[in-house]
Tab-separated table of C-alpha atoms in Angstrom:
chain	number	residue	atom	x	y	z
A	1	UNK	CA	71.265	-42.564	-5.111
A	2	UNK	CA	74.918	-42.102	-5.789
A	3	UNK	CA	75.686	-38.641	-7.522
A	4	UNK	CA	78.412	-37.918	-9.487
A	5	UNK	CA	81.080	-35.621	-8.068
A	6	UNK	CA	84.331	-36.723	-10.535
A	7	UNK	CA	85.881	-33.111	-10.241
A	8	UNK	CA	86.475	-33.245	-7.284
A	9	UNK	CA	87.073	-37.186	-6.671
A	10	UNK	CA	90.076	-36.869	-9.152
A	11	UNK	CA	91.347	-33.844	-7.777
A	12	UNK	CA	92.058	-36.079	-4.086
A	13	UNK	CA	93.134	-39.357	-6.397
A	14	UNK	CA	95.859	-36.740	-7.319
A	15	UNK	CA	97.270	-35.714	-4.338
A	16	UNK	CA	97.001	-39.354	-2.711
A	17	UNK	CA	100.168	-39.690	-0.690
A	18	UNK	CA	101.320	-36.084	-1.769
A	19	UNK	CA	102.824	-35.728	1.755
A	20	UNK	CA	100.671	-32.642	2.309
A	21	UNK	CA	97.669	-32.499	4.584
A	22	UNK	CA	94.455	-32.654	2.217
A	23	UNK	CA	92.050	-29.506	3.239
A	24	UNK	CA	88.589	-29.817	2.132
A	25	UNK	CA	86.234	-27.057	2.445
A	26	UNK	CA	82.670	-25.621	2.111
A	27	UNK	CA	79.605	-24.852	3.133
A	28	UNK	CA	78.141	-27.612	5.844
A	29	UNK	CA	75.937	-30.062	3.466
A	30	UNK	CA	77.470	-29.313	0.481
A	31	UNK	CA	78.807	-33.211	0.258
A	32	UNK	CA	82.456	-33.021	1.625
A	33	UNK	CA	81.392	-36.099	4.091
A	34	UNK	CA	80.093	-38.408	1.135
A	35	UNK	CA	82.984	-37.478	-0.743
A	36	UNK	CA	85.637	-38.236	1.352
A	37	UNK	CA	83.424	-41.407	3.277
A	38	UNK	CA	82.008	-42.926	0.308
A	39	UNK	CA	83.311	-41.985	-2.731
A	40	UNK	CA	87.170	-41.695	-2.371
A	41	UNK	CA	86.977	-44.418	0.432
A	42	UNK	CA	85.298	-47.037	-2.567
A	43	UNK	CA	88.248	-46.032	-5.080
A	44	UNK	CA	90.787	-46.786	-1.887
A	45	UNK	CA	89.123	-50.111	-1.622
A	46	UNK	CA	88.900	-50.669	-5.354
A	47	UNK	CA	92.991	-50.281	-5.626
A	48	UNK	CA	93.189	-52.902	-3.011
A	49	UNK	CA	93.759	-50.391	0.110
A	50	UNK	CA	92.371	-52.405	2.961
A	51	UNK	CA	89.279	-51.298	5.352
A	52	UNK	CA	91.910	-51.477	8.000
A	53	UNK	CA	93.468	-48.936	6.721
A	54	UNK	CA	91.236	-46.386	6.371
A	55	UNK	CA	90.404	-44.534	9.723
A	56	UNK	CA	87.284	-42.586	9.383
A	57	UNK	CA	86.728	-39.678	12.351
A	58	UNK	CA	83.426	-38.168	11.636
A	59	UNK	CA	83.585	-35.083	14.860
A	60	UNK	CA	80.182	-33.987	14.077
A	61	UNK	CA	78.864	-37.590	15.280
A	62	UNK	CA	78.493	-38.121	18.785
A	63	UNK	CA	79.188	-41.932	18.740
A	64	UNK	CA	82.992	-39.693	18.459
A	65	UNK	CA	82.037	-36.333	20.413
A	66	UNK	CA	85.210	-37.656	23.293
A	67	UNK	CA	87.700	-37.349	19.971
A	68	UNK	CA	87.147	-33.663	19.929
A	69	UNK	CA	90.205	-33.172	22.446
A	70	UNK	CA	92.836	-33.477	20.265
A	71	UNK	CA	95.268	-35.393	22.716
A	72	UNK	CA	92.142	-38.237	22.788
A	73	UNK	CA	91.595	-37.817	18.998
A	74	UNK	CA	95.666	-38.490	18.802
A	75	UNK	CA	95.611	-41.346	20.666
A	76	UNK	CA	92.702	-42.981	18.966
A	77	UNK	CA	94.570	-42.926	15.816
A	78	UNK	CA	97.880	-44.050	17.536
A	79	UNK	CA	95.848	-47.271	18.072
A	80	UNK	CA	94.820	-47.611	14.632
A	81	UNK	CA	98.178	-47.394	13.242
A	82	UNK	CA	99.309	-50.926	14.663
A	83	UNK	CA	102.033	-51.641	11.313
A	84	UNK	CA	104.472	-49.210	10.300
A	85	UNK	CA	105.244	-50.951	6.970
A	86	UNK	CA	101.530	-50.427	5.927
A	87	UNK	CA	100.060	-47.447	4.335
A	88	UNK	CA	97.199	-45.992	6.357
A	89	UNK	CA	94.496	-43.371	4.948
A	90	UNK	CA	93.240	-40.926	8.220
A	91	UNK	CA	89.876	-39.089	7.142
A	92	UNK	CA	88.799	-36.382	9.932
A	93	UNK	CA	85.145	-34.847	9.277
A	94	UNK	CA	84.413	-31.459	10.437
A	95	UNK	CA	87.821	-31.210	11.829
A	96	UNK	CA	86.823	-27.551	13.308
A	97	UNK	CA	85.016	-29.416	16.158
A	98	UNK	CA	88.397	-30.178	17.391
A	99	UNK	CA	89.150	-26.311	18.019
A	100	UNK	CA	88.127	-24.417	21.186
A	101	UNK	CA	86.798	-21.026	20.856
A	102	UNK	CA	89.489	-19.803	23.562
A	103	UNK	CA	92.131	-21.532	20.812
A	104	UNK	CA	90.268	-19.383	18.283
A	105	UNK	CA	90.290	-16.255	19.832
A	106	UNK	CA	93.037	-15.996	21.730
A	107	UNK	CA	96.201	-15.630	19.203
A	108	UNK	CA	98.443	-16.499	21.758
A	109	UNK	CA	97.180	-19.917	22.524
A	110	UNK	CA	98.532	-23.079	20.189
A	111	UNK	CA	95.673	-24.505	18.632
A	112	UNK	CA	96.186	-28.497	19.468
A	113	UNK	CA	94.544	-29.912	16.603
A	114	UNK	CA	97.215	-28.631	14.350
A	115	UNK	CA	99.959	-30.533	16.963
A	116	UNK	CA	98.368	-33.866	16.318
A	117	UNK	CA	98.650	-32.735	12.553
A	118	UNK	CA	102.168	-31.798	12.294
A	119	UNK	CA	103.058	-35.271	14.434
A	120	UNK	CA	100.464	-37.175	11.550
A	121	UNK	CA	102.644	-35.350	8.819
A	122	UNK	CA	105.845	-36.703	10.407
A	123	UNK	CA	104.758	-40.023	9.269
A	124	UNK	CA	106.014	-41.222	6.187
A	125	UNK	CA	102.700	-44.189	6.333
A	126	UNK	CA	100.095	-41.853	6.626
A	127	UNK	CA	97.861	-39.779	4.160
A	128	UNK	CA	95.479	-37.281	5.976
A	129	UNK	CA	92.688	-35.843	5.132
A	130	UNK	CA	90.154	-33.537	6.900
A	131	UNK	CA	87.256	-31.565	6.354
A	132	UNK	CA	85.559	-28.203	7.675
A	133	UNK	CA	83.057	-26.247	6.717
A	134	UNK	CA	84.989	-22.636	8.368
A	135	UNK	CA	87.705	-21.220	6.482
A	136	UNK	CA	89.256	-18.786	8.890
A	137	UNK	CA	90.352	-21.892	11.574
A	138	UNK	CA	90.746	-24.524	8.642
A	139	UNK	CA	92.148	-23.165	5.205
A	140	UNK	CA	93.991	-20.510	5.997
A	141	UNK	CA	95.484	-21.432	9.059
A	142	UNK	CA	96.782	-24.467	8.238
A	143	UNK	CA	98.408	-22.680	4.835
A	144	UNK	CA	99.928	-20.542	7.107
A	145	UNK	CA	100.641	-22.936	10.303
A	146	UNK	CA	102.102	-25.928	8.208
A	147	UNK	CA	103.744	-23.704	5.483
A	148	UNK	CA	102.944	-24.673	2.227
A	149	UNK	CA	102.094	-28.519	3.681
A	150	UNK	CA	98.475	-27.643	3.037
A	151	UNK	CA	96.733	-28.470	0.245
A	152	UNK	CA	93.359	-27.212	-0.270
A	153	UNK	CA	90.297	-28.462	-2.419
A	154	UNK	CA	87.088	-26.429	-1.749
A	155	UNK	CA	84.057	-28.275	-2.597
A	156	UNK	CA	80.759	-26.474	-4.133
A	157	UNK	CA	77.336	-27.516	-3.999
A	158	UNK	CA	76.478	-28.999	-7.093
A	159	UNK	CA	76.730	-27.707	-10.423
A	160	UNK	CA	73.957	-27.899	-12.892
A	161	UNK	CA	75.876	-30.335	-14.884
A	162	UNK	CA	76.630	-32.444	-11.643
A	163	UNK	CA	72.676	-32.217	-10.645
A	164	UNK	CA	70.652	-31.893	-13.979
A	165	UNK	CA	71.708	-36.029	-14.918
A	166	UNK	CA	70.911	-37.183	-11.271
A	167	UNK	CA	67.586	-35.131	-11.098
A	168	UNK	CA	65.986	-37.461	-13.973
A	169	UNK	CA	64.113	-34.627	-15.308
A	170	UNK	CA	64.718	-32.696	-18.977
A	171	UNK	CA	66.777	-29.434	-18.682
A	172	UNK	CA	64.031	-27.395	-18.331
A	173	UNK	CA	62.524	-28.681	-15.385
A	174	UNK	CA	66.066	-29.693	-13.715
A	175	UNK	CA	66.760	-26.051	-14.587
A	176	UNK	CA	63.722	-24.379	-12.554
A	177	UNK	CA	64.148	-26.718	-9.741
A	178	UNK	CA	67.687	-25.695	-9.786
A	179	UNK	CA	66.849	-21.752	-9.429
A	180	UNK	CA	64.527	-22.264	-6.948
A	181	UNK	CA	65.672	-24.980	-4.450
A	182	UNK	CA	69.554	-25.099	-5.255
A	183	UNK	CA	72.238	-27.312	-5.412
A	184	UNK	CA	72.533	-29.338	-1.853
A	185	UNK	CA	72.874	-33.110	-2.446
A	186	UNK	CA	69.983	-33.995	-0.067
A	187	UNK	CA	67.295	-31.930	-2.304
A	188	UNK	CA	67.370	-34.339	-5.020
A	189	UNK	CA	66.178	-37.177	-2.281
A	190	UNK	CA	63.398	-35.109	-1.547
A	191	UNK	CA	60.465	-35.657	-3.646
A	192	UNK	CA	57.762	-33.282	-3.538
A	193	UNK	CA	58.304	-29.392	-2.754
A	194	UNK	CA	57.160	-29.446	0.949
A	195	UNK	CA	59.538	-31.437	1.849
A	196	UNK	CA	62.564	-29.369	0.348
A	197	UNK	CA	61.201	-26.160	1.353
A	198	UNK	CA	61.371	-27.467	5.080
A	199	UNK	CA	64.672	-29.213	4.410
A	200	UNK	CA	66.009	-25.811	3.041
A	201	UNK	CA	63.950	-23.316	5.728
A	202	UNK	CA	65.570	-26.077	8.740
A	203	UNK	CA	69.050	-25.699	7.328
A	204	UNK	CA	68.914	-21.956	7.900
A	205	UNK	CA	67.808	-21.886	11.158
A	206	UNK	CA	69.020	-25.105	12.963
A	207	UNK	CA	72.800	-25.684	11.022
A	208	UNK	CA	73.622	-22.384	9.282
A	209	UNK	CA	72.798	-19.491	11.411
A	210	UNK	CA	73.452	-21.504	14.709
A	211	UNK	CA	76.456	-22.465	14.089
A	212	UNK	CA	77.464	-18.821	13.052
A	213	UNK	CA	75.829	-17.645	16.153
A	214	UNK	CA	77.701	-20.126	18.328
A	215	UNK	CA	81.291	-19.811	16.535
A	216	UNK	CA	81.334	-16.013	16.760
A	217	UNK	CA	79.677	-15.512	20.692
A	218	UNK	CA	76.546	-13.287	18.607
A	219	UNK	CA	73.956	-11.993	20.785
A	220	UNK	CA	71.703	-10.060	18.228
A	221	UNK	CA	70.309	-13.210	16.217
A	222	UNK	CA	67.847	-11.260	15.152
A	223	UNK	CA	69.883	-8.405	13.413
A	224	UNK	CA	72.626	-11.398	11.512
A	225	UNK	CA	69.485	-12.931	10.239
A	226	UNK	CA	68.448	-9.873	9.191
A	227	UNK	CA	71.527	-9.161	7.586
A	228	UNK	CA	71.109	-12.432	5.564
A	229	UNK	CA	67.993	-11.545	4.081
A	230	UNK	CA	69.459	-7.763	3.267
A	231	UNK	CA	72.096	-9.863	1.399
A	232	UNK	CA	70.032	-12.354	-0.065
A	233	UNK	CA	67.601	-9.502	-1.823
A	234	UNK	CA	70.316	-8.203	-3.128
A	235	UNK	CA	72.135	-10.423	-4.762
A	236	UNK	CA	73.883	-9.543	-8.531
A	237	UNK	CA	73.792	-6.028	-7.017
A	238	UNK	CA	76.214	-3.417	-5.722
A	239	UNK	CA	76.545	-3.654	-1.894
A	240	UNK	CA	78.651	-2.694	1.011
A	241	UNK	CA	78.412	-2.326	4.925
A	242	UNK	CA	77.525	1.491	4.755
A	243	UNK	CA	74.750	0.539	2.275
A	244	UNK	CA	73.163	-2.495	4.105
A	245	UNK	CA	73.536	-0.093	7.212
A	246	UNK	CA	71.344	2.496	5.625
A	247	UNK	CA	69.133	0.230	4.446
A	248	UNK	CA	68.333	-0.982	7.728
A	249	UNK	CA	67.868	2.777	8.856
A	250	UNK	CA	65.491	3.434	5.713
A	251	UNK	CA	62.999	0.691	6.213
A	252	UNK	CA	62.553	1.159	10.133
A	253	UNK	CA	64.350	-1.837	11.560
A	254	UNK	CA	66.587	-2.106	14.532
A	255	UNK	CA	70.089	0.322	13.448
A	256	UNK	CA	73.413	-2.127	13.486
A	257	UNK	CA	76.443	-0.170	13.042
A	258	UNK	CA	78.597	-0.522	10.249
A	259	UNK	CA	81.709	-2.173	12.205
A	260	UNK	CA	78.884	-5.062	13.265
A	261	UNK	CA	77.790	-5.638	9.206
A	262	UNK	CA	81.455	-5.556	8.326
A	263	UNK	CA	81.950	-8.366	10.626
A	264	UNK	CA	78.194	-10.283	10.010
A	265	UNK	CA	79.300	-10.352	6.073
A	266	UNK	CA	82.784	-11.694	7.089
A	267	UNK	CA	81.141	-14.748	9.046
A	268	UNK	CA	79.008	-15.105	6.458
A	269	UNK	CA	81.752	-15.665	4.119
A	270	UNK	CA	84.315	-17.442	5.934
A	271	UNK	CA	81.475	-20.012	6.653
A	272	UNK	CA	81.104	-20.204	2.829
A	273	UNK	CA	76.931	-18.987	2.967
A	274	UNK	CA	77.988	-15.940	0.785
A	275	UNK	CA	80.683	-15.080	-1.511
A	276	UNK	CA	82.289	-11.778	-2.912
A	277	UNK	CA	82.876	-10.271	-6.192
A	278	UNK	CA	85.167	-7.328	-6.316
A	279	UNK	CA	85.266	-4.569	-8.003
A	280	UNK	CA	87.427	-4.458	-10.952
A	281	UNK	CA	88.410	-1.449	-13.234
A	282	UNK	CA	89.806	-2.769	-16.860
A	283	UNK	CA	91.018	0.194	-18.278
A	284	UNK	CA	92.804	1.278	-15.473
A	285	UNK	CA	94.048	-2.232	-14.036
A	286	UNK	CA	93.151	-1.733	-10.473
A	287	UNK	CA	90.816	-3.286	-8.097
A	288	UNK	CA	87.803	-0.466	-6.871
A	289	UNK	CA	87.813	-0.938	-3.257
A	290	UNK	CA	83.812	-0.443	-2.627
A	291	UNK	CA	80.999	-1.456	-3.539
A	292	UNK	CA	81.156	-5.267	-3.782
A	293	UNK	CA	78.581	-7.839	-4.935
A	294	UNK	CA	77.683	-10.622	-3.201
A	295	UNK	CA	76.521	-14.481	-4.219
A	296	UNK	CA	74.413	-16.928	-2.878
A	297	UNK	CA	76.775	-20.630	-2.039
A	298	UNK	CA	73.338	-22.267	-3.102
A	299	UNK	CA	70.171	-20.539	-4.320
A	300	UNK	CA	68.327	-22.819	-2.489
A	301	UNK	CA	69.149	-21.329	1.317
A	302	UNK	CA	68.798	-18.190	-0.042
A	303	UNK	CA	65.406	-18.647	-1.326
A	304	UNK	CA	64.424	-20.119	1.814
A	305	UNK	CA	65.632	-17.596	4.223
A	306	UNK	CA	63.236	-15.297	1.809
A	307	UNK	CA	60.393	-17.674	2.278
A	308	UNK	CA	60.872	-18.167	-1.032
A	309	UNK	CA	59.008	-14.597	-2.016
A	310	UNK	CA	61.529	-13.135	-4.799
A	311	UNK	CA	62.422	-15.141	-7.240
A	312	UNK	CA	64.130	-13.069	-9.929
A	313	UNK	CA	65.323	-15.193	-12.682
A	314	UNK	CA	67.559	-12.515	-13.741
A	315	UNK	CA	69.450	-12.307	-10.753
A	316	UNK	CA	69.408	-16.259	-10.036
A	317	UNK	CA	70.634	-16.640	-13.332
A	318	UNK	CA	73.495	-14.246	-12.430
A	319	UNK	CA	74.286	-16.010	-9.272
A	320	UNK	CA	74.305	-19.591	-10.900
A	321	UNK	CA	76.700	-18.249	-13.821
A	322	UNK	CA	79.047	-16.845	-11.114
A	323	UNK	CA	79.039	-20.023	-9.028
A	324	UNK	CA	79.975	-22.112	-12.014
A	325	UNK	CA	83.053	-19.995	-12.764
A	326	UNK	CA	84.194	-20.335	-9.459
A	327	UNK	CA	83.100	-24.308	-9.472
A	328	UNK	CA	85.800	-24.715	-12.796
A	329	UNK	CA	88.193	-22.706	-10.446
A	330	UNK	CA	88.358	-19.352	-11.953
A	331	UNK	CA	88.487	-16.253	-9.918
A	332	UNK	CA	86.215	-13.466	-10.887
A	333	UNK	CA	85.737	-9.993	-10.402
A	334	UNK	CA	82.931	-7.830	-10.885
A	335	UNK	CA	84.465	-5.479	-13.857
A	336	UNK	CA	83.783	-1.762	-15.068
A	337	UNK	CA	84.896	0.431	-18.263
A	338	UNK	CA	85.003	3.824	-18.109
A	339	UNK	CA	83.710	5.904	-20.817
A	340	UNK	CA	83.023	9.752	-22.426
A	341	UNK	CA	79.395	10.205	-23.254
A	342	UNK	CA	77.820	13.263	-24.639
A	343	UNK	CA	75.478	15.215	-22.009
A	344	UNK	CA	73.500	18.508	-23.902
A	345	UNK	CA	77.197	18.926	-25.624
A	346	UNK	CA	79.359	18.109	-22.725
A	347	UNK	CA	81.225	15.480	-22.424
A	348	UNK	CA	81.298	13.471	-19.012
A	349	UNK	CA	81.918	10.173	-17.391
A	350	UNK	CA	80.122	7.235	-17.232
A	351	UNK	CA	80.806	3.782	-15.486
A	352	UNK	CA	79.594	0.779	-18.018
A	353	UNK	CA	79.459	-2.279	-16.207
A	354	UNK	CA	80.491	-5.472	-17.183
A	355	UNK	CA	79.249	-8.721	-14.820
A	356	UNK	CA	81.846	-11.021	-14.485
A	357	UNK	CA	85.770	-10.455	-15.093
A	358	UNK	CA	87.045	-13.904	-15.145
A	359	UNK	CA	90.616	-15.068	-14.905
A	360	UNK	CA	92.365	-17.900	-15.035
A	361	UNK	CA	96.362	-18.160	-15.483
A	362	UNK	CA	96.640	-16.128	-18.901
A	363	UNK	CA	93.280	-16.714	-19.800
A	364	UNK	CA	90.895	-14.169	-19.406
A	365	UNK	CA	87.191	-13.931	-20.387
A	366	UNK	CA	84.733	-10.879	-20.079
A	367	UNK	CA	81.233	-12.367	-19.617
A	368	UNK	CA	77.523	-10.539	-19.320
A	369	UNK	CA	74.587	-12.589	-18.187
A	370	UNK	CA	71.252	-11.676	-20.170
A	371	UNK	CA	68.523	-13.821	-18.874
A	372	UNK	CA	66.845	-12.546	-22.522
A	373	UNK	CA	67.244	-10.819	-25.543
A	374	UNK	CA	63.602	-9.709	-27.419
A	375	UNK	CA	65.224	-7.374	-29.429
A	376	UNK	CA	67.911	-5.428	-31.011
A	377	UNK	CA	67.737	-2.530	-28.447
A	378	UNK	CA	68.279	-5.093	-25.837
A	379	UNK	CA	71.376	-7.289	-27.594
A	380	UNK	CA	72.839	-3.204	-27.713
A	381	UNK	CA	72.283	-2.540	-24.114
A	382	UNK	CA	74.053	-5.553	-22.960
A	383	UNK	CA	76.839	-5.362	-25.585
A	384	UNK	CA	77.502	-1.548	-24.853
A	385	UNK	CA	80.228	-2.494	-21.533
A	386	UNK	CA	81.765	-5.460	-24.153
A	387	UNK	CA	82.021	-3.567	-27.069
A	388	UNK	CA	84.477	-0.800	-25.238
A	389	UNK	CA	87.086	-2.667	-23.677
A	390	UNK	CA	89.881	-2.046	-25.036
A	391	UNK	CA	91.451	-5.506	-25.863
A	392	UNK	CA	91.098	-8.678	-27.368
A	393	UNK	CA	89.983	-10.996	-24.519
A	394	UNK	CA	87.102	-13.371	-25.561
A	395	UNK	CA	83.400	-11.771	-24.920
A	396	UNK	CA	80.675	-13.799	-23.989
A	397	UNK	CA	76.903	-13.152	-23.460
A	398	UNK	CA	75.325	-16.151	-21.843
A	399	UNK	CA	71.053	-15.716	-22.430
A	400	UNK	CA	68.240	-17.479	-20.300
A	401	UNK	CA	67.387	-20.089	-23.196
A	402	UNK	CA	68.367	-22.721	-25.500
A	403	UNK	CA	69.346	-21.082	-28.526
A	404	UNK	CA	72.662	-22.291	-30.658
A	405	UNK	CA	76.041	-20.568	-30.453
A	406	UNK	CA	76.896	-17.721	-32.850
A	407	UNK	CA	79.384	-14.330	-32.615
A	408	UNK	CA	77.913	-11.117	-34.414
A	409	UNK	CA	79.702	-8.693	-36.413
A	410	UNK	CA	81.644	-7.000	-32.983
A	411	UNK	CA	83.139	-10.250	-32.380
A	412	UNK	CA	80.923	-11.133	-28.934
A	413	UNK	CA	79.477	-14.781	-28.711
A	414	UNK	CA	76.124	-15.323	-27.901
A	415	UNK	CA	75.852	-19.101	-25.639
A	416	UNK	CA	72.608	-20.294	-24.173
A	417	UNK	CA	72.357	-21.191	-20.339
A	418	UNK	CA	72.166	-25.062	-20.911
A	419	UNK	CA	75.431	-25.095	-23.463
A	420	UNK	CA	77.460	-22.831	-20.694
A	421	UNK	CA	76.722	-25.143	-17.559
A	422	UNK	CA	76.846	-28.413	-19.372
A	423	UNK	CA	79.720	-28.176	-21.520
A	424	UNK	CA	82.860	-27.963	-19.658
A	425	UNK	CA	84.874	-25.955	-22.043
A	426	UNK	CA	81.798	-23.629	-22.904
A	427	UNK	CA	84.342	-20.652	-22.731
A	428	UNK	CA	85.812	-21.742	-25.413
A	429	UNK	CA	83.120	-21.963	-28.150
């Protein structure tokens, strides 16, 4: 079954012989391989770019495990580059393979694989492109070790709109299947729930939190899974390190210091399981340094590592709207509006928030996710955080159903779930 994944297939047609090495990251099963192996390798082909070529280094398969030394893995591609008049195409998977941990840790120590980029990059005949799924040693290294040669694309699981036409079910059903087992490609080639609950539960223990384990040297398994399921019951709310630390004191489990959580969530994120949402004050233009929220990658991993026990539409709703900003590549913050509010005749302070601050160039949108709205005492509630920022940015309430677009009397819009994910310029209704 061949899904759909056009965003990001244009985005590399784009840079094709940009003369900048093409960086694409995400979380481990998210589809970078099929992307780069299949679907930008057929439009190479269909332009008339020969198989010959086209030199495909998957380091994750052991049929190529001896291409994980980098002089090897240069050599091998020497080889393969037999014409210099010829354009060739060089596709690394999982390029991180190709990095020792003493290259990681130690700062002083060249990292290799980025010597047998830099000598690629001196050829004017060859387009490269790699993929990682760790974006401490891939992303941000290379935008700092080739400077400004890098060019990054990070790749999502999919997006509702990407997975509700390949699922073959109406939106309803594509929708619930969505919130509970995610967005991960394989999922839609399972067919009956068993089967995706193992696929998911397997992910987390055998790929996600072992490679984690293994990259970072951690001993207490126990205490970063742990972590992960603090996280995961807490997603679309207010968290930091001194927090998760308490709450680990609170319910009787093992104590990890603060220092250790800083680091666990950092992992976490740089191997794209989690993602953070800042802090944001709008009427004082300044980011809030603590608390944070944090976001799921995929719903469906984080279901599973919860044994799929709390399902909250309301906060999987959240999480979904958040990943589908970031999936149209806006950043977004986590905003809040101060206001005066009478207390027995005094006046004092209170913090309204608002769930998503999301910017992008000169846009800007303010956005609140309401996964319903029975009544007027509700629609007030949720409105109350819009209704006093002081400017005239476009406010948005997405709701949990299918109902039509409209904008009441204060100028907010009202947009069902189905018309946000599946129309692309849904912001703009």
């Amino acid at each position: 079954m061949e899904i759909k994944r056009d965003r990001y297939l244009n985005k590399l047609i784009s840079k094709k012989n940009n003369g900048l090495i093409k960086v694409i990251t995400g979380i481990r099963r998210c589809g970078k391989s099929y992307l780069l192996f299949n679907l930008y390798y057929d439009y190479l082909i269909s332009i008339g770019v020969s198989e010959t070529n086209i030199i495909c280094i998957p380091l994750d398969d052991v049929d190529y495990e001896a291409y994980c030394d980098p002089y090897k893995l240069n050599e091998y591609i020497k080889d393969k580059i037999q014409d210099t008049r010829q354009q060739y195409y060089v596709f690394i998977d999982e390029a991180q393979y190709a990095i020792t941990k003493k290259e990681m840790k130690n700062p002083d120590m060249p990292i290799r694989l980025y010597g047998v980029l830099n000598s690629l990059l001196r050829k004017r005949n060859v387009d490269v492109y790699i993929t990682g799924s760790n974006s401490k040693f891939l992303s941000s290294d290379i935008m700092t070790e080739f400077r400004g040669r890098g060019d990054e694309i990070h790749m999502m699981p999919l997006s509702f709109s990407e997975y509700y036409p390949a699922s073959g079910k109406d939106k309803m059903d594509a929708w619930n299947d969505y919130l509970y087992y995610g967005g991960l490609p394989h999922i839609l080639s399972e067919k009956d729930s068993e089967a995706k609950s193992n696929y998911l539960s397997n992910l987390n223990k055998e790929i996600y939190l072992r490679d984690i384990i293994e990259r970072y040297d951690i001993r207490d398994e126990d205490g970063l899974e742990a972590l992960m399921k603090v996280v995961a019951s807490a997603v679309g709310s207010l968290s930091n390190a001194q927090k998760i630390a308490d709450t680990f004191k609170s319910n009787g489990s093992k104590a990890i210091t603060m220092p250790t959580i800083s680091n666990y969530l950092k992992y976490l994120m740089e191997s794209f399981v989690i993602q953070k949402a800042e802090r944001y004050d709008i009427k004082g233009r300044k980011y809030i340094s603590t608390p944070s929220k944090y976001y799921y990658t995929d719903l469906g991993l984080r279901n599973a590592l919860l044994n799929f026990r709390q399902f909250e539409e309301t906060h999987l709703m959240e999480n979904v709207i958040y990943n589908e900003l970031i999936y149209r590549g806006y950043y977004v913050d986590v905003g809040t509006v101060e206001v005066r509010v009478d207390d027995e005749g005094k006046k004092v302070r209170k913090q309204l928030e608002v769930d998503f601050v999301v910017n992008q160039l000169s846009k800007r949108y303010y956005i609140q996710s309401a996964f319903a709205l029975p009544d007027q005492d509700k629609i007030e509630k949720e409105q109350s955080s819009l209704v006093k920022i002081p400017d005239s940015f476009k406010k948005i309430i997405v709701v949990g159903n299918n109902q039509p677009v409209w904008r009441n009397e204060n100028g907010i819009t009202f947009i069902g779930i189905y018309d946000f994910l599946l129309n692309e310029g849904s912001l703009e209704l």
